[in-house]
PDB file of N, CA and C in Angstrom:
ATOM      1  N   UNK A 151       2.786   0.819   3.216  1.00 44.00           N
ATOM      2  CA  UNK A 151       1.612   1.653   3.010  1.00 44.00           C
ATOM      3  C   UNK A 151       0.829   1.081   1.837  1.00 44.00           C
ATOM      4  N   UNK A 152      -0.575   1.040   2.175  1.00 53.00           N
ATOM      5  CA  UNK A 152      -1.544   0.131   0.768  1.00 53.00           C
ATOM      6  C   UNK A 152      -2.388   1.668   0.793  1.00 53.00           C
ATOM      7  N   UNK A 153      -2.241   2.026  -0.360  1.00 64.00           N
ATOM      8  CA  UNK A 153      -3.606   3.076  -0.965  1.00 64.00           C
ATOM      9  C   UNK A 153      -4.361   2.416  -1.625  1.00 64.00           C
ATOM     10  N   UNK A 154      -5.845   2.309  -2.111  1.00 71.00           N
ATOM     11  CA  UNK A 154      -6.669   1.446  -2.951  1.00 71.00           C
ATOM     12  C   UNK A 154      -7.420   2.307  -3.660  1.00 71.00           C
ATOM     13  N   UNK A 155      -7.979   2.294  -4.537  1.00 82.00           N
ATOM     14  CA  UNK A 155      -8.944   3.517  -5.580  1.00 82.00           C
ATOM     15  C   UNK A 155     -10.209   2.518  -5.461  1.00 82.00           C
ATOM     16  N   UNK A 156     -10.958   3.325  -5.970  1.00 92.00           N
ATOM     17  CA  UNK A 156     -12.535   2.266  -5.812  1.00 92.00           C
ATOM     18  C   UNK A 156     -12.472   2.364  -7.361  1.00 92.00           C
ATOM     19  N   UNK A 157     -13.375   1.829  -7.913  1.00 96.00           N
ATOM     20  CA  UNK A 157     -13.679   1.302  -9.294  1.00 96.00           C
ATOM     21  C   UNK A 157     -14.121   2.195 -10.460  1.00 96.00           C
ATOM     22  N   UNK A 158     -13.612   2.060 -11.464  1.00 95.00           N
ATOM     23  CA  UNK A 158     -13.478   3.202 -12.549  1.00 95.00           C
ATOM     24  C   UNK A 158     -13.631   2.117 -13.640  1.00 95.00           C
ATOM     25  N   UNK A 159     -14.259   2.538 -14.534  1.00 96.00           N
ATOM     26  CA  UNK A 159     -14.279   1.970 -15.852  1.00 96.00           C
ATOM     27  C   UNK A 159     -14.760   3.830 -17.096  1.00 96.00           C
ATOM     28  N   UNK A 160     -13.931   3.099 -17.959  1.00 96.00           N
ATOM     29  CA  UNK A 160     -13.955   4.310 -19.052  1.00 96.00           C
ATOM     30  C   UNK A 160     -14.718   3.786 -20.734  1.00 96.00           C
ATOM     31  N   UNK A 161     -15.883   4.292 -20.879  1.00 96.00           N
ATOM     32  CA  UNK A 161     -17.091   3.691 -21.604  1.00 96.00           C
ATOM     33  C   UNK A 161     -16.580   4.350 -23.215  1.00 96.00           C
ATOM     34  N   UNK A 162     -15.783   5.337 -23.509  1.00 95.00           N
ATOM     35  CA  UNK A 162     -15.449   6.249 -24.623  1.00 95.00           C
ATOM     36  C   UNK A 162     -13.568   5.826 -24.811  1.00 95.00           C
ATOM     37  N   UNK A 163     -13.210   4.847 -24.324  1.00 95.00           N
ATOM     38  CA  UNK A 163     -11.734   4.725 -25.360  1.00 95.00           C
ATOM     39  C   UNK A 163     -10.829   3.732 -24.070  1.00 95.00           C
ATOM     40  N   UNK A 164     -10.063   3.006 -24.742  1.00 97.00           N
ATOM     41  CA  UNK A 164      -9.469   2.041 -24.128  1.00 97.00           C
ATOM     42  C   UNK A 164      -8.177   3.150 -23.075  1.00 97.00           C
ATOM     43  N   UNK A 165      -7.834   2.944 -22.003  1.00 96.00           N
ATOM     44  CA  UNK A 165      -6.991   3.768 -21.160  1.00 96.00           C
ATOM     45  C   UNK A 165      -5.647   3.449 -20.862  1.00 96.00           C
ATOM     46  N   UNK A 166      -4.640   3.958 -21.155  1.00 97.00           N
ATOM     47  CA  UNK A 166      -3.139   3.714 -21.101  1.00 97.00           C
ATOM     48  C   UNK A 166      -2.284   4.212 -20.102  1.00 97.00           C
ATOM     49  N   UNK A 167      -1.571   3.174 -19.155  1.00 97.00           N
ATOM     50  CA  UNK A 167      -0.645   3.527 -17.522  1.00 97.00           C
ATOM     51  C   UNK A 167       0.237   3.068 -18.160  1.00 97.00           C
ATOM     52  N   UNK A 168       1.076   4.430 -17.452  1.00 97.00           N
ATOM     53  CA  UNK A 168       2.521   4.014 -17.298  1.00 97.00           C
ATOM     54  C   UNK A 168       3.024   4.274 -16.255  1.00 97.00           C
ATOM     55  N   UNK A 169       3.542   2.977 -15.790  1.00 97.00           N
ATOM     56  CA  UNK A 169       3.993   3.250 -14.284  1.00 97.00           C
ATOM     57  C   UNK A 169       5.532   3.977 -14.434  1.00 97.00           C
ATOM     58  N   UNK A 170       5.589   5.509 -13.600  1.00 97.00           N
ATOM     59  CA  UNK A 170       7.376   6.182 -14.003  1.00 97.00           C
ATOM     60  C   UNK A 170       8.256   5.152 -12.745  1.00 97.00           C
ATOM     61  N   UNK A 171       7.257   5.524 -11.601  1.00 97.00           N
ATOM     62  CA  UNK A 171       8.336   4.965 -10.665  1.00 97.00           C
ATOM     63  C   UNK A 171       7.023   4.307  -9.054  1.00 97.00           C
ATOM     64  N   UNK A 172       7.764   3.549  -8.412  1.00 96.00           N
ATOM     65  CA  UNK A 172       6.428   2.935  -7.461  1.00 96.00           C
ATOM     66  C   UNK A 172       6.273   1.626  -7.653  1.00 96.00           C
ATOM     67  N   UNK A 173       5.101   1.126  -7.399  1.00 95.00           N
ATOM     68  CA  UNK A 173       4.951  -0.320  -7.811  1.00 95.00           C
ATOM     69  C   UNK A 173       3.755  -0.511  -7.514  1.00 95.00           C
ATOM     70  N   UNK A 174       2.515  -0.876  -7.885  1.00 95.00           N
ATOM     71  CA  UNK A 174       1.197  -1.245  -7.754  1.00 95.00           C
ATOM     72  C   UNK A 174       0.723  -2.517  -8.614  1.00 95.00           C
ATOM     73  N   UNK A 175      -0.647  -2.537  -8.014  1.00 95.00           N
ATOM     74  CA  UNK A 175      -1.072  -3.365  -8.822  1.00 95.00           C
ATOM     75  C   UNK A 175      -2.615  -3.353  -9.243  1.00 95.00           C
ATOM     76  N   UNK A 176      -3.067  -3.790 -10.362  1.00 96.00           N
ATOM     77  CA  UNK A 176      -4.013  -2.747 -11.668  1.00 96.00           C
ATOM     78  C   UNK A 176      -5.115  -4.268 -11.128  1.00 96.00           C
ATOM     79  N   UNK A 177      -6.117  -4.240 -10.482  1.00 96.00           N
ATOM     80  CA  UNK A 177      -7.474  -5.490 -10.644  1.00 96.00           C
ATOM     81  C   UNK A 177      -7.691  -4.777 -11.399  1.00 96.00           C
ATOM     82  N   UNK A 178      -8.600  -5.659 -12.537  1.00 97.00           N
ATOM     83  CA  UNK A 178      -9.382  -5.628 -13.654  1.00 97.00           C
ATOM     84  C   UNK A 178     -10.752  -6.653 -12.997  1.00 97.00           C
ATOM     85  N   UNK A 179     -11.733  -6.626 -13.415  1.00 96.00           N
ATOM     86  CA  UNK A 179     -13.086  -7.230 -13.442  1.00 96.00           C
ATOM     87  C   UNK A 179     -12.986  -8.068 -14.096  1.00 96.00           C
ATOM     88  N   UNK A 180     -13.125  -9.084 -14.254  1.00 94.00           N
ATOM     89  CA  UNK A 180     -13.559 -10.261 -15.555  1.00 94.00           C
ATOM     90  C   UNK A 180     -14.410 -10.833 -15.722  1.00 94.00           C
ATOM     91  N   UNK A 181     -15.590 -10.037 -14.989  1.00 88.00           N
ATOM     92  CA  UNK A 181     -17.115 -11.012 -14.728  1.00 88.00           C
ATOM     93  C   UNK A 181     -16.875 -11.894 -13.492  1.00 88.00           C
ATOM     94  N   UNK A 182     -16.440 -13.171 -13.921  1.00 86.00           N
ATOM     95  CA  UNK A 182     -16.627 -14.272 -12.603  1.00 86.00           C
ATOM     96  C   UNK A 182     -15.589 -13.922 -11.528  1.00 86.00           C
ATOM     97  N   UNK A 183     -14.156 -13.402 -12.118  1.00 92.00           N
ATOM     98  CA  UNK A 183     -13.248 -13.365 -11.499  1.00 92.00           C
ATOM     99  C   UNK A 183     -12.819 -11.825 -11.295  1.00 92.00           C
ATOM    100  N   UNK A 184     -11.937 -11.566 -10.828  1.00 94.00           N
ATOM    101  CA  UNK A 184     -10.954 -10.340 -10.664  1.00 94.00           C
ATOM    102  C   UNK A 184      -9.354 -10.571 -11.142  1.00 94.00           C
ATOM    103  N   UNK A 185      -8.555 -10.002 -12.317  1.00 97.00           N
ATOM    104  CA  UNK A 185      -7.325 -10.500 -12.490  1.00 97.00           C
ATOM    105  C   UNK A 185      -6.744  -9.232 -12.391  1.00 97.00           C
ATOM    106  N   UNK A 186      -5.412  -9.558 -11.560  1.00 97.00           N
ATOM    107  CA  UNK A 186      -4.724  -8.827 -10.302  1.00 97.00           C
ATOM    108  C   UNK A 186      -3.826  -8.930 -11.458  1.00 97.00           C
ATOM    109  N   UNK A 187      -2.624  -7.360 -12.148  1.00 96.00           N
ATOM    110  CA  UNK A 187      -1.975  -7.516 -13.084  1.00 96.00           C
ATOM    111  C   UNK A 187      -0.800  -6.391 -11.954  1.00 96.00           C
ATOM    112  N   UNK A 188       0.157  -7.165 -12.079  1.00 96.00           N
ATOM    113  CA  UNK A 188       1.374  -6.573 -11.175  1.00 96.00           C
ATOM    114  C   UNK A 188       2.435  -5.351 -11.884  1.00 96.00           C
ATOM    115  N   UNK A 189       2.707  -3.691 -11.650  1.00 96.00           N
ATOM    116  CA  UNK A 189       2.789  -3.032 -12.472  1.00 96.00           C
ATOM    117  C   UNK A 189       4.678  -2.462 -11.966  1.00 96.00           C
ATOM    118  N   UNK A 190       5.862  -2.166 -12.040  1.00 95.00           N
ATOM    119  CA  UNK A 190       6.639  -2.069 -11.520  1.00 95.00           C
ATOM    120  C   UNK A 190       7.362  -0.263 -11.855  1.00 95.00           C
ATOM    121  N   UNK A 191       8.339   0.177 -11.947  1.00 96.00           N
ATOM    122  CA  UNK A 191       8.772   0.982 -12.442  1.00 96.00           C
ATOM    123  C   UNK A 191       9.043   1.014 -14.111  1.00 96.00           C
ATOM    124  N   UNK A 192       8.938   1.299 -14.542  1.00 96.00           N
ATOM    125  CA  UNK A 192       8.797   1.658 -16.129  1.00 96.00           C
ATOM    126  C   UNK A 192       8.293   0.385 -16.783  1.00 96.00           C
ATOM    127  N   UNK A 193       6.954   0.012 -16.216  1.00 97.00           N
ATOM    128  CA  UNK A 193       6.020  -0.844 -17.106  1.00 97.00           C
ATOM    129  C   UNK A 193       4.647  -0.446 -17.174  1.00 97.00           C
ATOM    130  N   UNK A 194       4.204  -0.848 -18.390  1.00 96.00           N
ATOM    131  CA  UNK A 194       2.583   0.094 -19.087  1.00 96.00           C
ATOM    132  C   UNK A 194       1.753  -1.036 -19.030  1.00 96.00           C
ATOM    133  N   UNK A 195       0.070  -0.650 -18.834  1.00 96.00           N
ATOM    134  CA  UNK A 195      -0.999  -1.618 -19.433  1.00 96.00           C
ATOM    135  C   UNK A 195      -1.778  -0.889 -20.258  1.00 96.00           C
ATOM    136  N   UNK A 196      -2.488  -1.302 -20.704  1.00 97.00           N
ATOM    137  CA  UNK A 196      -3.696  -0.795 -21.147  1.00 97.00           C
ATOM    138  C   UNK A 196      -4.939  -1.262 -21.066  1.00 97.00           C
ATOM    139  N   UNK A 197      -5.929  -0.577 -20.348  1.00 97.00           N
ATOM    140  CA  UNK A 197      -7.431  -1.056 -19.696  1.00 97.00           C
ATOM    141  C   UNK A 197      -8.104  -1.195 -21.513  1.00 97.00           C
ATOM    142  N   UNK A 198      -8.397  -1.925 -21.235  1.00 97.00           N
ATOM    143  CA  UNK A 198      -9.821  -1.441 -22.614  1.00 97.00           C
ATOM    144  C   UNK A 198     -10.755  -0.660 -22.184  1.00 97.00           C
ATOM    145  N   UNK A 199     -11.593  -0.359 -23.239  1.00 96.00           N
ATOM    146  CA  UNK A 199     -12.556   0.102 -22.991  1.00 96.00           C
ATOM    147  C   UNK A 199     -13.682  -0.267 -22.227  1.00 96.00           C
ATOM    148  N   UNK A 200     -14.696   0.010 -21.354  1.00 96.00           N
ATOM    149  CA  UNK A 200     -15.431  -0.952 -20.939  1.00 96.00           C
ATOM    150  C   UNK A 200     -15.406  -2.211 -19.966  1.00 96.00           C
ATOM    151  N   UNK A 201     -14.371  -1.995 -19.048  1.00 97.00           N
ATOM    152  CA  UNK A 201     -13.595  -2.934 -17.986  1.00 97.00           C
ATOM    153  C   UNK A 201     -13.495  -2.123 -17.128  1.00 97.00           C
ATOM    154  N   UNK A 202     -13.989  -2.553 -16.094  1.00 97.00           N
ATOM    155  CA  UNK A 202     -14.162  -1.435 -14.949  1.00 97.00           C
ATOM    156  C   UNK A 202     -12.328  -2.272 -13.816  1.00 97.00           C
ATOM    157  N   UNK A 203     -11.701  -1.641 -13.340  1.00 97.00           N
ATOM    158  CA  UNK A 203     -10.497  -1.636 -12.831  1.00 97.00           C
ATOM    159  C   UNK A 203     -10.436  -0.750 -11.287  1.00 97.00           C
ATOM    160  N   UNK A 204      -9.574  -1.186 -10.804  1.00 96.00           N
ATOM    161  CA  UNK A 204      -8.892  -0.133  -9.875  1.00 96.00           C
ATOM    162  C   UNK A 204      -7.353  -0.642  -9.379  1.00 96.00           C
ATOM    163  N   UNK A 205      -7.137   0.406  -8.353  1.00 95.00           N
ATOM    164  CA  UNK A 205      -5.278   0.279  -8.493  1.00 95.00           C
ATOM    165  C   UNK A 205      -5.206   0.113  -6.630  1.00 95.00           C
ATOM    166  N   UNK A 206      -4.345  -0.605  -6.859  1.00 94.00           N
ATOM    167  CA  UNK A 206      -3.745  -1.261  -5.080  1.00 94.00           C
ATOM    168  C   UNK A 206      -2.559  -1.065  -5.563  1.00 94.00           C
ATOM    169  N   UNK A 207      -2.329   0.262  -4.713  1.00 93.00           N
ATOM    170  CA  UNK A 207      -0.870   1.232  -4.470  1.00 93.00           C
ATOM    171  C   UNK A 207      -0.330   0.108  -3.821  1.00 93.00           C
ATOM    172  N   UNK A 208       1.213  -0.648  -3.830  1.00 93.00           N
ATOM    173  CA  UNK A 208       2.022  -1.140  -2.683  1.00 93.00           C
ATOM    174  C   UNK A 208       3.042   0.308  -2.539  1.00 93.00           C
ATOM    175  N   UNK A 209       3.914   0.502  -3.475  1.00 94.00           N
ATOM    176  CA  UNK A 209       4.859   1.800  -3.039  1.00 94.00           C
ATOM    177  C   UNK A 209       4.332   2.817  -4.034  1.00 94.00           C
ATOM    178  N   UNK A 210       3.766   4.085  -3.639  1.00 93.00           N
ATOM    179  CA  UNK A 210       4.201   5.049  -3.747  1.00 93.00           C
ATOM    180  C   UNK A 210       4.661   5.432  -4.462  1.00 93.00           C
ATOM    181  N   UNK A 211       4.326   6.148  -5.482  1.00 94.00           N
ATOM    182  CA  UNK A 211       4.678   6.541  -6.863  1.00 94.00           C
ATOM    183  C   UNK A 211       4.364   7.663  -7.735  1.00 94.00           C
ATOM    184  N   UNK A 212       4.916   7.296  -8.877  1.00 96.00           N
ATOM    185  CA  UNK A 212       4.072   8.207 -10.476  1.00 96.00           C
ATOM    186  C   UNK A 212       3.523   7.881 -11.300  1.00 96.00           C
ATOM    187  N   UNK A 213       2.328   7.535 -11.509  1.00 96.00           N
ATOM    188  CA  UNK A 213       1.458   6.599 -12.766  1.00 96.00           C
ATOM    189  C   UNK A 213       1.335   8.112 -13.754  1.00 96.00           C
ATOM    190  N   UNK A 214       1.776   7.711 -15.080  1.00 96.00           N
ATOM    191  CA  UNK A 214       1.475   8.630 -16.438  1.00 96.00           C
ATOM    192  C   UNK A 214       0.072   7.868 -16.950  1.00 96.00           C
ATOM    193  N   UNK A 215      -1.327   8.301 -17.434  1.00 94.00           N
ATOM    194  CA  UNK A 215      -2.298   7.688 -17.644  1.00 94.00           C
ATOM    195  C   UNK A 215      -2.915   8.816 -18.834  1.00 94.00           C
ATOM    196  N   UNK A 216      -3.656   8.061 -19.821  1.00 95.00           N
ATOM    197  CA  UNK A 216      -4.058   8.479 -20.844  1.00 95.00           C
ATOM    198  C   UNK A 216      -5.227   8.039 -20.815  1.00 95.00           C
ATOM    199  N   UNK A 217      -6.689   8.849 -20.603  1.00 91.00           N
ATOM    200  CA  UNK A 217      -8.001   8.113 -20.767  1.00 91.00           C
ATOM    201  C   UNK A 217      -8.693   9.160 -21.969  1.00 91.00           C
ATOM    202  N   UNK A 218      -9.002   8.328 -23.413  1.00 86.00           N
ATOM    203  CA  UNK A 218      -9.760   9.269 -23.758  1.00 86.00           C
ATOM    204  C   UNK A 218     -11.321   9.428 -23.742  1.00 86.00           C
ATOM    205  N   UNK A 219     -11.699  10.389 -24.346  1.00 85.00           N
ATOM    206  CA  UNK A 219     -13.276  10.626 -24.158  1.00 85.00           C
ATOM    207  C   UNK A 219     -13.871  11.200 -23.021  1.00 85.00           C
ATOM    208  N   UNK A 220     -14.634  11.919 -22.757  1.00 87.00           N
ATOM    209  CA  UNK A 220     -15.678  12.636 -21.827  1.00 87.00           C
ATOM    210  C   UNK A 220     -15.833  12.386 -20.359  1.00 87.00           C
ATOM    211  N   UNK A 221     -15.645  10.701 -20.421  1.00 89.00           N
ATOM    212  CA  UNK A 221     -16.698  10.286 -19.593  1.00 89.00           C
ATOM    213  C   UNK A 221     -16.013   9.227 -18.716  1.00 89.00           C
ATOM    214  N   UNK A 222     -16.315   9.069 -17.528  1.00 92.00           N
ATOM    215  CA  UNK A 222     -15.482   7.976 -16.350  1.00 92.00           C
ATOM    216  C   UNK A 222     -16.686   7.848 -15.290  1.00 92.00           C
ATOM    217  N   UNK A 223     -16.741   6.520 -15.730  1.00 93.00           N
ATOM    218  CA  UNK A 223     -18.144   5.787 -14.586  1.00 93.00           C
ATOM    219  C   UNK A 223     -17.200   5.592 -13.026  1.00 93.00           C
ATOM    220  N   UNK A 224     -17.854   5.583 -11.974  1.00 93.00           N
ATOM    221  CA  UNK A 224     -17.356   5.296 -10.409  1.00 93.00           C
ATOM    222  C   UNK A 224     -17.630   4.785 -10.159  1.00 93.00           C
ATOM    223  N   UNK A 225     -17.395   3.888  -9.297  1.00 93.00           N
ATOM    224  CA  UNK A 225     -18.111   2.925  -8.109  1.00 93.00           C
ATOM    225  C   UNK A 225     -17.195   2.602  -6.688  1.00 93.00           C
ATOM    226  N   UNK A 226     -17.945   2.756  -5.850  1.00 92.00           N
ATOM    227  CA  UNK A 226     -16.904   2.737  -4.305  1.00 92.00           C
ATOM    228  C   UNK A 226     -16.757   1.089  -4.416  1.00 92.00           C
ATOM    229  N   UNK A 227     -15.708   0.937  -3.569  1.00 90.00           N
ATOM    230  CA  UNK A 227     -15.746  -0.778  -3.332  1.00 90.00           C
ATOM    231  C   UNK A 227     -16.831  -1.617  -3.121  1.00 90.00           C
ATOM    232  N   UNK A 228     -16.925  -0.979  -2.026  1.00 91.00           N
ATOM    233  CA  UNK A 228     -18.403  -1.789  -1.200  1.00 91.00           C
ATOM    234  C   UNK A 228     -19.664  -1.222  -2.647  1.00 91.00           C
ATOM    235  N   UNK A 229     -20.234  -1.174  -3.394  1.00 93.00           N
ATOM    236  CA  UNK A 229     -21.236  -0.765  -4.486  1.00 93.00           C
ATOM    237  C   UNK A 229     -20.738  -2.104  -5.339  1.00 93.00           C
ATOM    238  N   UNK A 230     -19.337  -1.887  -5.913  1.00 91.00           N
ATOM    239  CA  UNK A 230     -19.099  -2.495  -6.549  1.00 91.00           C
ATOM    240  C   UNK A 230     -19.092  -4.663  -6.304  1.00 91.00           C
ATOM    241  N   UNK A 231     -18.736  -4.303  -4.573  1.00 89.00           N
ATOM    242  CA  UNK A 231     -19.125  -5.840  -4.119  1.00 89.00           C
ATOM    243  C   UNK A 231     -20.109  -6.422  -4.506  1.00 89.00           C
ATOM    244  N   UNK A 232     -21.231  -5.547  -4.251  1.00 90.00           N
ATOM    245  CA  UNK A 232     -22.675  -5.383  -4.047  1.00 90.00           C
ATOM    246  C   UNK A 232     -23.211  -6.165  -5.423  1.00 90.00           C
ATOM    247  N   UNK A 233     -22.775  -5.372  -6.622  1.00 88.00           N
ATOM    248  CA  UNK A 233     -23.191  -5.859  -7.853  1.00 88.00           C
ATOM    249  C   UNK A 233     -22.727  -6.908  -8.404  1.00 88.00           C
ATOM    250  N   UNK A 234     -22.018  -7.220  -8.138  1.00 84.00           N
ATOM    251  CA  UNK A 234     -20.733  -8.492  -8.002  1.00 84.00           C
ATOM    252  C   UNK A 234     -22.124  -9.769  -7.605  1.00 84.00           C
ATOM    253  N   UNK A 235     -22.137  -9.140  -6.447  1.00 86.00           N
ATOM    254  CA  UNK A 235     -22.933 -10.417  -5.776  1.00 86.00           C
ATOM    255  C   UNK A 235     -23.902 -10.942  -6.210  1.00 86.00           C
ATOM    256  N   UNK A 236     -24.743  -9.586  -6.919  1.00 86.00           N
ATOM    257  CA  UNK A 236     -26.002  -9.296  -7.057  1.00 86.00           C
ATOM    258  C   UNK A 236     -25.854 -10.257  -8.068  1.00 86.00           C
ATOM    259  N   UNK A 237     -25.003 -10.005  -9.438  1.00 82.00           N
ATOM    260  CA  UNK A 237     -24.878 -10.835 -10.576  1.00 82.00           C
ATOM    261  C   UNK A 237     -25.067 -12.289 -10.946  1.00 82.00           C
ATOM    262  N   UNK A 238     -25.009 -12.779  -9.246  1.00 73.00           N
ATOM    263  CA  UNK A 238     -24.217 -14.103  -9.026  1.00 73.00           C
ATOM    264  C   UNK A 238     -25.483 -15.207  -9.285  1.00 73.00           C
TER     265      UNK A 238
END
């Protein structure tokens, strides 16, 4: 089973996962590229601030997540392609 989230970036404080149990994996944006960071049962990242991300579920799980501040920008996949391209 693949679940996918569309794109989130958090503009008010860097954001902290902890994976309890499951296994996914965290894309980050990097401008030119996309870096795919592999997350397992009891391992953490932390997004910065200002890095827009999303999560490709492989198993099924419990993510513990800490975002602070107000505010969480969206973007569906396909939007986010879009600007990607647009950039190019």
């Amino acid at each position: 089973m693949r679940l996918h989230s569309g794109w989130e970036m958090h503009p008010d404080g860097d954001e902290v996962l902890f994976l309890l149990n499951g296994s996914l994996e965290l894309a980050l944006d990097r401008g030119d590229e996309t870096e795919v960071v592999a997350l397992s049962e009891g391992r953490m990242c932390v997004v910065l601030r200002g890095v827009w991300h999303r999560l490709l579920v492989r198993e099924p799980g419990d993510l513990l997540f800490a975002t602070p501040g107000p505010s969480t920008e969206q973007r569906s996949v396909r939007e986010h392609k879009a600007l990607q391209e647009s950039a190019r």
